[in-house]
PDB file of C-alpha atoms in Angstrom:
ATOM      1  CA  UNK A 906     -48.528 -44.722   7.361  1.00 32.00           C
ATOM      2  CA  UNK A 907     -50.121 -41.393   8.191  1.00 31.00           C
ATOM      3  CA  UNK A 908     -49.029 -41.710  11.740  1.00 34.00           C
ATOM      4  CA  UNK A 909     -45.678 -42.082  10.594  1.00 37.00           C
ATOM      5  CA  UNK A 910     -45.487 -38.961   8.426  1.00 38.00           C
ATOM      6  CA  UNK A 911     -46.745 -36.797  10.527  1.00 40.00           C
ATOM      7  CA  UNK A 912     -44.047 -37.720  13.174  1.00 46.00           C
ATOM      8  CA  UNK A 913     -41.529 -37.402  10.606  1.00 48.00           C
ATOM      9  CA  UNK A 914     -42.868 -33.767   9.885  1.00 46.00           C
ATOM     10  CA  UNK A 915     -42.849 -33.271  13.774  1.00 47.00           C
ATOM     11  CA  UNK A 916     -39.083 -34.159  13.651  1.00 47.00           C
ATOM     12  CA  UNK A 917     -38.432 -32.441  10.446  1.00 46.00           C
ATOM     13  CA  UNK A 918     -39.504 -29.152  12.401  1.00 46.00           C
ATOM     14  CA  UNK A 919     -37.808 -30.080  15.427  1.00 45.00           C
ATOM     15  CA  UNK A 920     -34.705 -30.445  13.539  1.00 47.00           C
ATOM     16  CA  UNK A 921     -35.401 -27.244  11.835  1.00 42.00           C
ATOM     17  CA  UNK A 922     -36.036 -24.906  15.224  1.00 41.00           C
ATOM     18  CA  UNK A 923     -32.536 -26.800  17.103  1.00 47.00           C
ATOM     19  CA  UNK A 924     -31.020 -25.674  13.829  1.00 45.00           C
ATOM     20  CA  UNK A 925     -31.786 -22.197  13.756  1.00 39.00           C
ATOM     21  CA  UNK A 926     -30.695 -21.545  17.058  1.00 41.00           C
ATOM     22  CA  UNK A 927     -27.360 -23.259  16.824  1.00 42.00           C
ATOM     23  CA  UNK A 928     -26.653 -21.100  14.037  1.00 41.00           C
ATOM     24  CA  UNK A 929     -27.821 -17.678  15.898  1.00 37.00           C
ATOM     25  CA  UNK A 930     -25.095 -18.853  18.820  1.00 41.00           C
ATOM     26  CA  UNK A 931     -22.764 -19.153  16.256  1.00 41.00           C
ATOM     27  CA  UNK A 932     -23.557 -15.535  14.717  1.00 37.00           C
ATOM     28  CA  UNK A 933     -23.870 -13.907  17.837  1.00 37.00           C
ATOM     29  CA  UNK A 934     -20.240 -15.816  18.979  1.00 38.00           C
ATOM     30  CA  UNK A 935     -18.447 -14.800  15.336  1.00 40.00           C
ATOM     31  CA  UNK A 936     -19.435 -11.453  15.451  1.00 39.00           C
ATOM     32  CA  UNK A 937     -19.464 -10.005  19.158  1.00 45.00           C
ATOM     33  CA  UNK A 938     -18.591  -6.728  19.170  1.00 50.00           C
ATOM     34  CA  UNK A 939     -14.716  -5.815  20.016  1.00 57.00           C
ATOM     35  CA  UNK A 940     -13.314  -3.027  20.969  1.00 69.00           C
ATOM     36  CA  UNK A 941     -11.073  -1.507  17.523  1.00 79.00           C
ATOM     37  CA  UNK A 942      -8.117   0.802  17.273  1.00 85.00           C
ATOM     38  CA  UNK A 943      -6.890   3.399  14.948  1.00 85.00           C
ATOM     39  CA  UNK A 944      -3.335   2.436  13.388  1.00 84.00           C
ATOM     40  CA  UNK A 945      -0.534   5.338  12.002  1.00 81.00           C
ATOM     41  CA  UNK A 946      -0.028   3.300   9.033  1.00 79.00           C
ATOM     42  CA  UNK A 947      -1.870   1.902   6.118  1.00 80.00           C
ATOM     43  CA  UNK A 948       0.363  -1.272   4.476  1.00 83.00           C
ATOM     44  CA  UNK A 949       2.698  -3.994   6.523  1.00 84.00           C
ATOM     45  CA  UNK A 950       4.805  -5.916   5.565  1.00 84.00           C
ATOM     46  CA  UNK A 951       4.609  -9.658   6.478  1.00 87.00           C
ATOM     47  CA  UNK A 952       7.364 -10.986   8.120  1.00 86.00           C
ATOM     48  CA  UNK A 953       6.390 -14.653   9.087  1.00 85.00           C
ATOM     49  CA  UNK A 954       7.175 -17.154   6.232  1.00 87.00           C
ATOM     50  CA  UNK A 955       2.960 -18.096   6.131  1.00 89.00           C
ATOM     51  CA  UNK A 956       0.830 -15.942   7.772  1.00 92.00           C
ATOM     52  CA  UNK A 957      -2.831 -16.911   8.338  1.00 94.00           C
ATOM     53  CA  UNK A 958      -5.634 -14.407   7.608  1.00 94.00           C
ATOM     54  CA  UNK A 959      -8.436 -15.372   9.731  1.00 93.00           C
ATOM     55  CA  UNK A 960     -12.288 -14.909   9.782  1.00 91.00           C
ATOM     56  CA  UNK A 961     -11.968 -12.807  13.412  1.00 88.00           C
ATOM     57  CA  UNK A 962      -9.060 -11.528  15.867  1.00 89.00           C
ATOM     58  CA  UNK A 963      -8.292 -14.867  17.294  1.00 88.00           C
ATOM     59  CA  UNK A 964      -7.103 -18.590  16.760  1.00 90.00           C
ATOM     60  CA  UNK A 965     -10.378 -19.808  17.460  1.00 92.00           C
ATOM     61  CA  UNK A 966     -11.435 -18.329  14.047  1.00 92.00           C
ATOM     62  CA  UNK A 967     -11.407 -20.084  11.110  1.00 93.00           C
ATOM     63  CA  UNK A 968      -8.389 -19.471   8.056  1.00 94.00           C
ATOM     64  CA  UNK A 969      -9.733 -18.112   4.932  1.00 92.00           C
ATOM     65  CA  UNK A 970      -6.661 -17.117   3.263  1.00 92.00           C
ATOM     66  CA  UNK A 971      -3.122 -17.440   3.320  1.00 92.00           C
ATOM     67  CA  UNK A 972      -0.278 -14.758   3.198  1.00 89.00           C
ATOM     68  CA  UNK A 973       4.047 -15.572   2.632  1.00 88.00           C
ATOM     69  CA  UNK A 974       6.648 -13.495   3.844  1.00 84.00           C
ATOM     70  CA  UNK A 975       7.424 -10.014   2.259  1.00 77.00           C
ATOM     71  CA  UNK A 976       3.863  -9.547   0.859  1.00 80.00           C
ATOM     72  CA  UNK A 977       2.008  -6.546   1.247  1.00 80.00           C
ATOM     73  CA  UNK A 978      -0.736  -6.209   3.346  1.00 86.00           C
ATOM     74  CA  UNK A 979      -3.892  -3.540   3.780  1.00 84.00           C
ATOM     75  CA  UNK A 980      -4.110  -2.763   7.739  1.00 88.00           C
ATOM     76  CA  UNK A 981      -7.549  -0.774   8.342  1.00 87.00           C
ATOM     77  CA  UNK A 982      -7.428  -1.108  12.337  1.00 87.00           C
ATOM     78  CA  UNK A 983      -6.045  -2.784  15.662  1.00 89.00           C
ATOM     79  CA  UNK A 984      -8.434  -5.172  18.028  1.00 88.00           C
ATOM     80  CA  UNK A 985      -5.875  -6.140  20.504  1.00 87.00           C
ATOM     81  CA  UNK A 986      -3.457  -8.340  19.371  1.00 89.00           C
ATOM     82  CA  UNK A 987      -4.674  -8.429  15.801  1.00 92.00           C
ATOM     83  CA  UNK A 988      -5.103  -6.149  12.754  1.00 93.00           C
ATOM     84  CA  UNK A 989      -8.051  -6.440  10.528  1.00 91.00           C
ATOM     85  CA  UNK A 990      -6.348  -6.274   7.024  1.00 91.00           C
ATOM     86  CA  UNK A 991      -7.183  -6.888   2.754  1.00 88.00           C
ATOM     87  CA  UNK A 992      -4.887  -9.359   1.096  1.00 84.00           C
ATOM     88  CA  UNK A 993      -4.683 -10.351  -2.290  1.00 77.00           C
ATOM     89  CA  UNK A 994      -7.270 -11.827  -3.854  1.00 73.00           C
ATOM     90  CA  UNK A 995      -9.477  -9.287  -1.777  1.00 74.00           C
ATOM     91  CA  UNK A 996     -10.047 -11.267   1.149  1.00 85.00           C
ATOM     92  CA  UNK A 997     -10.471  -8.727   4.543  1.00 89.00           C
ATOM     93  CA  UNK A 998      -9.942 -10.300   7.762  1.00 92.00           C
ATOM     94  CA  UNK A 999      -7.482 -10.414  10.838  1.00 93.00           C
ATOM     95  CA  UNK A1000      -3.811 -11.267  11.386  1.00 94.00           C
ATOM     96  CA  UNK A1001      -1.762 -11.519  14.697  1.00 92.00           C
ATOM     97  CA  UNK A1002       0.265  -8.633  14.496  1.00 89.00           C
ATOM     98  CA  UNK A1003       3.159  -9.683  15.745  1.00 89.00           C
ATOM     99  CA  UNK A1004       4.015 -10.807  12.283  1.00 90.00           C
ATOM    100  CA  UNK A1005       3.474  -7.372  10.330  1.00 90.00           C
ATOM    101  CA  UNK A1006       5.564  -5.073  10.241  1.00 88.00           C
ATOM    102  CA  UNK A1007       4.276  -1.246   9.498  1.00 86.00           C
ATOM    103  CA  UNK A1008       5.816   0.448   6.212  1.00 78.00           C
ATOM    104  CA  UNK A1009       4.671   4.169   6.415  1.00 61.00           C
ATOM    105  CA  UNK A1010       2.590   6.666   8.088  1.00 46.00           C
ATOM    106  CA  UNK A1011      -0.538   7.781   7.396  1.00 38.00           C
ATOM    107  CA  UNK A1012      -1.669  11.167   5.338  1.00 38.00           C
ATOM    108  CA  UNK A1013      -4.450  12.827   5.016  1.00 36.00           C
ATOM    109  CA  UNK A1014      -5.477  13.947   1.346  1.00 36.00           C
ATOM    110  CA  UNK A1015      -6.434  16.895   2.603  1.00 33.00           C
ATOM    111  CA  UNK A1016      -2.885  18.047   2.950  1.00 36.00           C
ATOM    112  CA  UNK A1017      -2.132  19.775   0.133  1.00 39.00           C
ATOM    113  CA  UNK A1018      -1.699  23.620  -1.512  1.00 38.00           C
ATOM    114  CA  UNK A1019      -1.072  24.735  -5.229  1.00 39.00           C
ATOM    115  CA  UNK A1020       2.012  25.387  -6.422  1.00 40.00           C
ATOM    116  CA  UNK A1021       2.414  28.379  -8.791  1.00 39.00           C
ATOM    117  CA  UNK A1022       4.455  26.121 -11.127  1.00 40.00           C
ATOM    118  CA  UNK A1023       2.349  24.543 -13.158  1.00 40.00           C
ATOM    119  CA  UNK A1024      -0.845  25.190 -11.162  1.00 37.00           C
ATOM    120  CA  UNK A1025      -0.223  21.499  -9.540  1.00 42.00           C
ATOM    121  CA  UNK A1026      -0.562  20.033  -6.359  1.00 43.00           C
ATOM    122  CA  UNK A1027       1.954  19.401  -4.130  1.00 40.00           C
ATOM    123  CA  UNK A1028       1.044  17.266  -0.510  1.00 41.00           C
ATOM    124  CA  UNK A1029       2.302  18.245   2.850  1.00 42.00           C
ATOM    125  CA  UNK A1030       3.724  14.715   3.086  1.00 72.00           C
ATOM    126  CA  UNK A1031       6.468  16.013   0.656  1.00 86.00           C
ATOM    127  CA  UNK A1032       9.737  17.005   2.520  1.00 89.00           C
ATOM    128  CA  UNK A1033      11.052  20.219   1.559  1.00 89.00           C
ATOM    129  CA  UNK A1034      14.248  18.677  -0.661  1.00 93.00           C
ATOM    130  CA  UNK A1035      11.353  16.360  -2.523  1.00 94.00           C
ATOM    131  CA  UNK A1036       9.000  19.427  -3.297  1.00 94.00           C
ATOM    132  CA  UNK A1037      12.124  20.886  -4.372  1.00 96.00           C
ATOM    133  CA  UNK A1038      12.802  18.671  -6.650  1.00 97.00           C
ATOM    134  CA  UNK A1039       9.410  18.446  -8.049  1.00 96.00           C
ATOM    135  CA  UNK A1040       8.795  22.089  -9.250  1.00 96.00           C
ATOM    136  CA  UNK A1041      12.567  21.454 -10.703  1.00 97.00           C
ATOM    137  CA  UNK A1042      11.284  18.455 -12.867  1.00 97.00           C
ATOM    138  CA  UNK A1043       8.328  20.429 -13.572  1.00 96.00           C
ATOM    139  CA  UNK A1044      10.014  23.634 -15.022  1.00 96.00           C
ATOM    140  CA  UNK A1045      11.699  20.999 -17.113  1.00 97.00           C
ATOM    141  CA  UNK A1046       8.706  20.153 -18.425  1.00 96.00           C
ATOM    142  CA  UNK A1047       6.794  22.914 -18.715  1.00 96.00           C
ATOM    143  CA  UNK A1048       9.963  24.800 -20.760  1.00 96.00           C
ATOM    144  CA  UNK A1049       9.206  21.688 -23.018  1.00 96.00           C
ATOM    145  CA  UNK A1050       5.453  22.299 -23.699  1.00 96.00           C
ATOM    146  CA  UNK A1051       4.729  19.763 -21.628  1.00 96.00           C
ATOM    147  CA  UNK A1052       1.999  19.453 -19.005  1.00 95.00           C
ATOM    148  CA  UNK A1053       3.078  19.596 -15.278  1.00 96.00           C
ATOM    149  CA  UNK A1054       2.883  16.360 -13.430  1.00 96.00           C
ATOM    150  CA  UNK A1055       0.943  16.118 -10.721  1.00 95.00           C
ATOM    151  CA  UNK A1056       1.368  14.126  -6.916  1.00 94.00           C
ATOM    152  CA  UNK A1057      -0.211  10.938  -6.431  1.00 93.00           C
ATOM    153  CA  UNK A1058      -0.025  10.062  -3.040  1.00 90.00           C
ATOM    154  CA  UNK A1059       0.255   6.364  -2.972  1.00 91.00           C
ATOM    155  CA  UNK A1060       3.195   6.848  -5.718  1.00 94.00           C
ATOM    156  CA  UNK A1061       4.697   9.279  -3.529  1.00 94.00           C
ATOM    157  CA  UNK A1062       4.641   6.973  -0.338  1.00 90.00           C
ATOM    158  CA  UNK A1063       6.155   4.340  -2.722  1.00 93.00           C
ATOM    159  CA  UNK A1064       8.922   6.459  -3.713  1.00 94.00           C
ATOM    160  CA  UNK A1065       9.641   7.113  -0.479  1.00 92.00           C
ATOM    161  CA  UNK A1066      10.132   3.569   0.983  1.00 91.00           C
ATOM    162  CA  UNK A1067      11.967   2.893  -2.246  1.00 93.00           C
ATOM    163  CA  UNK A1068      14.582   5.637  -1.877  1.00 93.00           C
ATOM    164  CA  UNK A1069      14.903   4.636   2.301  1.00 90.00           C
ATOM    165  CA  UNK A1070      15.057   1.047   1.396  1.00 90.00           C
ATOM    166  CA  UNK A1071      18.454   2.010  -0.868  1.00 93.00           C
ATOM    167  CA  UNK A1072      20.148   4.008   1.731  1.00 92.00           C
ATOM    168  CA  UNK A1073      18.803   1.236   4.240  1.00 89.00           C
ATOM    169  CA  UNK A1074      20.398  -1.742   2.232  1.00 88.00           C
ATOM    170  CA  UNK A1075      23.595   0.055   0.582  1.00 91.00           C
ATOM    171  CA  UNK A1076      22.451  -0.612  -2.960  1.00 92.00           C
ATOM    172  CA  UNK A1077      21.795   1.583  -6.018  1.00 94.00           C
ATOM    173  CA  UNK A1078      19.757  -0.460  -8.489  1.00 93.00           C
ATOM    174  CA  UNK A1079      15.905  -0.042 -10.001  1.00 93.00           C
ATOM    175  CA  UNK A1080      15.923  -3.322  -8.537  1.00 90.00           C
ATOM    176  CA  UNK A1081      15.163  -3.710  -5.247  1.00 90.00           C
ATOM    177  CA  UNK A1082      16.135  -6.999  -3.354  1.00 87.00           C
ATOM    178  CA  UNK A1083      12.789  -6.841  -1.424  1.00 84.00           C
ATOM    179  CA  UNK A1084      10.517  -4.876  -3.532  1.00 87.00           C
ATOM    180  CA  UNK A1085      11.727  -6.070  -6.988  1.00 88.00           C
ATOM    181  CA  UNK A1086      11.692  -4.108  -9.868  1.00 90.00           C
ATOM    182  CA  UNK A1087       9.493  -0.778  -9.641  1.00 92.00           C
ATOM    183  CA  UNK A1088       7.074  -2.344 -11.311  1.00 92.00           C
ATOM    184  CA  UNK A1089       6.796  -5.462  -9.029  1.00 89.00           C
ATOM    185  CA  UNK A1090       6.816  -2.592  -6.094  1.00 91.00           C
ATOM    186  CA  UNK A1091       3.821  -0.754  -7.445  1.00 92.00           C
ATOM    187  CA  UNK A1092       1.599  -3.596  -8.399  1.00 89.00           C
ATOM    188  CA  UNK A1093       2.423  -5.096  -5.007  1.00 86.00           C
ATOM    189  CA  UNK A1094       0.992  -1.583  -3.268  1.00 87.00           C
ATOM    190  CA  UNK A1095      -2.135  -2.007  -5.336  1.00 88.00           C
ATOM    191  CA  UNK A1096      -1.396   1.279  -7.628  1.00 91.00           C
ATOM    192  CA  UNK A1097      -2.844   1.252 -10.688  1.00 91.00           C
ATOM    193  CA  UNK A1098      -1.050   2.739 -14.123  1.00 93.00           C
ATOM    194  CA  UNK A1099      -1.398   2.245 -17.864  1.00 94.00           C
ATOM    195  CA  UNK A1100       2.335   3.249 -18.074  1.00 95.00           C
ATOM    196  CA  UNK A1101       5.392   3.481 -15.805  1.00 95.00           C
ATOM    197  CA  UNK A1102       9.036   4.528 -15.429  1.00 95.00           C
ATOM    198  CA  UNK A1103      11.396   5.498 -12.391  1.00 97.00           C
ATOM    199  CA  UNK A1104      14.590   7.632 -12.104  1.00 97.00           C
ATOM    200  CA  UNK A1105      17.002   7.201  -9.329  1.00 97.00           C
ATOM    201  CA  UNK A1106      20.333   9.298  -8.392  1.00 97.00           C
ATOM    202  CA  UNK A1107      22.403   9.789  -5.761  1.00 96.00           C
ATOM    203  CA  UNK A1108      23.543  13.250  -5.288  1.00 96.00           C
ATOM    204  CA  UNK A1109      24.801  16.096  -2.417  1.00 95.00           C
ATOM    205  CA  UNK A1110      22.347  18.828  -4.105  1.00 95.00           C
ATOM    206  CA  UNK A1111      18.471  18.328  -5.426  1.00 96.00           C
ATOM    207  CA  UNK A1112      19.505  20.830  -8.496  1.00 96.00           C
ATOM    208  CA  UNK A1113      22.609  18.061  -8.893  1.00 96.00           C
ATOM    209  CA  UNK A1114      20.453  15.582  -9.280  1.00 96.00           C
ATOM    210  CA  UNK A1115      17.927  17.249 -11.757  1.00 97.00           C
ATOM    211  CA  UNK A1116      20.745  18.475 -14.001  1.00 96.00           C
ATOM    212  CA  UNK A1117      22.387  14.720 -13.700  1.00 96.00           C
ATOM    213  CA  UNK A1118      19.188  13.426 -15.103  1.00 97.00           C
ATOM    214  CA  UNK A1119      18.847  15.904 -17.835  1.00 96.00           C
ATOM    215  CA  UNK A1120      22.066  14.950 -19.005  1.00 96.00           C
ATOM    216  CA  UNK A1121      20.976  11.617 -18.868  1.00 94.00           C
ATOM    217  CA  UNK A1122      19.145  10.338 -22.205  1.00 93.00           C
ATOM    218  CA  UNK A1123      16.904   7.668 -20.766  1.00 93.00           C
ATOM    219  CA  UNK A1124      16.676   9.479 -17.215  1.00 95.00           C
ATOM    220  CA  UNK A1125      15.392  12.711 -19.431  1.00 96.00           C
ATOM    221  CA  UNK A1126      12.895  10.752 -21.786  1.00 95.00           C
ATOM    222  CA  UNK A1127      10.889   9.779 -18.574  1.00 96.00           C
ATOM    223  CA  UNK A1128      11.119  13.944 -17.174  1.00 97.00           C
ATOM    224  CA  UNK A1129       9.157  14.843 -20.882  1.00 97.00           C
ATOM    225  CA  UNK A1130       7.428  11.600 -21.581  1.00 96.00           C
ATOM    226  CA  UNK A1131       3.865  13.008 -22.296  1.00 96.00           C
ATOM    227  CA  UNK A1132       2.461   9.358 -21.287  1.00 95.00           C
ATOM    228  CA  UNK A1133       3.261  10.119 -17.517  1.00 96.00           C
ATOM    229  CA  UNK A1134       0.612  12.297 -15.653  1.00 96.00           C
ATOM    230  CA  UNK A1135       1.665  11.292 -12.515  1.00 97.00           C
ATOM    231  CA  UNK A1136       4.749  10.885 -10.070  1.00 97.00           C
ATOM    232  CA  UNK A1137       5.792  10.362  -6.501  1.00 96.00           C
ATOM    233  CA  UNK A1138       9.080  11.232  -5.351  1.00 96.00           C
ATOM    234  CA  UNK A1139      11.286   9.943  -2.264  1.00 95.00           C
ATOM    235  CA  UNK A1140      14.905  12.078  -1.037  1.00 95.00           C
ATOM    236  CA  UNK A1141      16.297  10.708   2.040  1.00 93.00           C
ATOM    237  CA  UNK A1142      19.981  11.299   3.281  1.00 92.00           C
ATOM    238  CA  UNK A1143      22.690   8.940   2.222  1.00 93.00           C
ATOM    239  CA  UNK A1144      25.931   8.843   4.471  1.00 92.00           C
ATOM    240  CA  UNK A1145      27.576   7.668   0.844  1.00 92.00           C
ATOM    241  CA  UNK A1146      26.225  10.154  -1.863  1.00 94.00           C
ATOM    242  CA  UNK A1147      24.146  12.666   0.377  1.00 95.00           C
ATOM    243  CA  UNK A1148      21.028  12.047  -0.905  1.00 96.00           C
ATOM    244  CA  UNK A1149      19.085   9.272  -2.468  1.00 96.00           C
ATOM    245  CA  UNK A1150      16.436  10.325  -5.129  1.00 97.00           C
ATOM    246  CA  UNK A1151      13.801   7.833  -6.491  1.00 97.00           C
ATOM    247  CA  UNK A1152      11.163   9.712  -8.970  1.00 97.00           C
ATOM    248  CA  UNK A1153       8.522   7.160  -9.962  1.00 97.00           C
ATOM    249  CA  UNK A1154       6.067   8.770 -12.655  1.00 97.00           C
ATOM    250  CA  UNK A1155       3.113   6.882 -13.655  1.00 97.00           C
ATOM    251  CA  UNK A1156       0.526   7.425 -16.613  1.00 96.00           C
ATOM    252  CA  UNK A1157      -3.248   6.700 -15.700  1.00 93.00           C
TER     253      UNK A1157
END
């Protein structure tokens, strides 16, 4: 009998020691070290109807999440044919990138200068017909005792894709027919809000539009609704009204 234990320890360790390094090939295989890439954009779009999210930048990686056409996805960097991205349910791994397509730019939050109306910020990602219209909704407020809004960038990206999406598309609706409503929109970009509303006009003139919403009683109780802190807002030429304006405040 003791003969026979202490073989079975002898094995035990054996086992043990064959073990260990199988599983340091397998580390050292999983993570080798590839060579990443900067990308000029921050969120894709999926266009494959699944898309698997896998441990690494290959097939031979194993799927730990799952991803359906026009979802939203985080892209942090490029490693060749791959992007290493955050899906819902805040898994982060790597997607064959010929199934994503990129949504916007990037912008640094360094971009951005005071405006003397209001004291607020305005970012260098704004065009000049959007920063125009957002010291107009400003004065608006401000004549009504009301605090100046101030940019959040994400919002303002938003509002942007929102407002190029309806000259894109040829509709005029808060409802988008691939983002949803702007509430499905936001939550899908991973913005945060305790309260939300959106404006949208089509217009030749930013001053048009302003003065069109002001005339407007639900388009003017989101311009002075004290609950909204925040706002984004997208103008992009429309060959059928001029421009398209989206506004999309936000209260954090």
């Amino acid at each position: 009998m003791k003969v026979i234990t202490i073989k079975r320890k002898s094995i035990f360790k054996i086992t043990l020691i064959m073990s260990f390094i199988l599983m340091l090939g397998m580390f050292t295989t999983s993570f080798g070290m590839q060579y990443y890439y900067n990308v000029d954009f921050s969120t894709g779009l999926v266009t494959a109807t699944t898309l698997n999210v896998r441990s690494g930048p290959g097939i031979q990686y194993k799927i730990i999440a799952t991803v359906n056409k026009n979802e939203y996805i985080r892209v942090f960097a490029g490693v060749g044919d791959w992007y290493i991205v955050q899906v819902e349910g805040d898994y982060v791994g790597a997607v064959n990138k010929s199934y994503v397509k990129p949504i916007y730019p990037n912008s640094s939050n360094s971009g951005k200068t005071n405006n003397n109306t209001g004291n607020t910020q305005i970012s260098y990602t704004m065009n000049s017909d959007e920063k125009e219209v957002f010291n107009l909704i400003n004065q608006q407020r401000i004549n009504n005792g009301l605090t100046a809004l101030k940019v959040d960038e994400e919002v303002q990206r938003v509002a942007r894709i929102k407002a190029q999406d309806m000259v894109e598309n040829n509709y005029f609706s808060h409802t988008s027919p691939i983002y949803g409503s702007p509430f499905n929109m936001l939550n899908s970009f991973k913005i945060s809000y305790k309260t939300a509303g959106e404006n949208i006009a089509g217009n030749s003139s930013n001053s048009g539009a302003v003065n069109a919403w002001m005339n407007s009683s639900g388009h003017k109780a989101n311009i002075l609704n004290s609950n909204f802190n925040y706002t984004g807002i997208g103008v992009v030429s429309s060959p059928k009204y001029g421009k398209v304006f989206v506004q999309m405040f936000i209260g954090k």
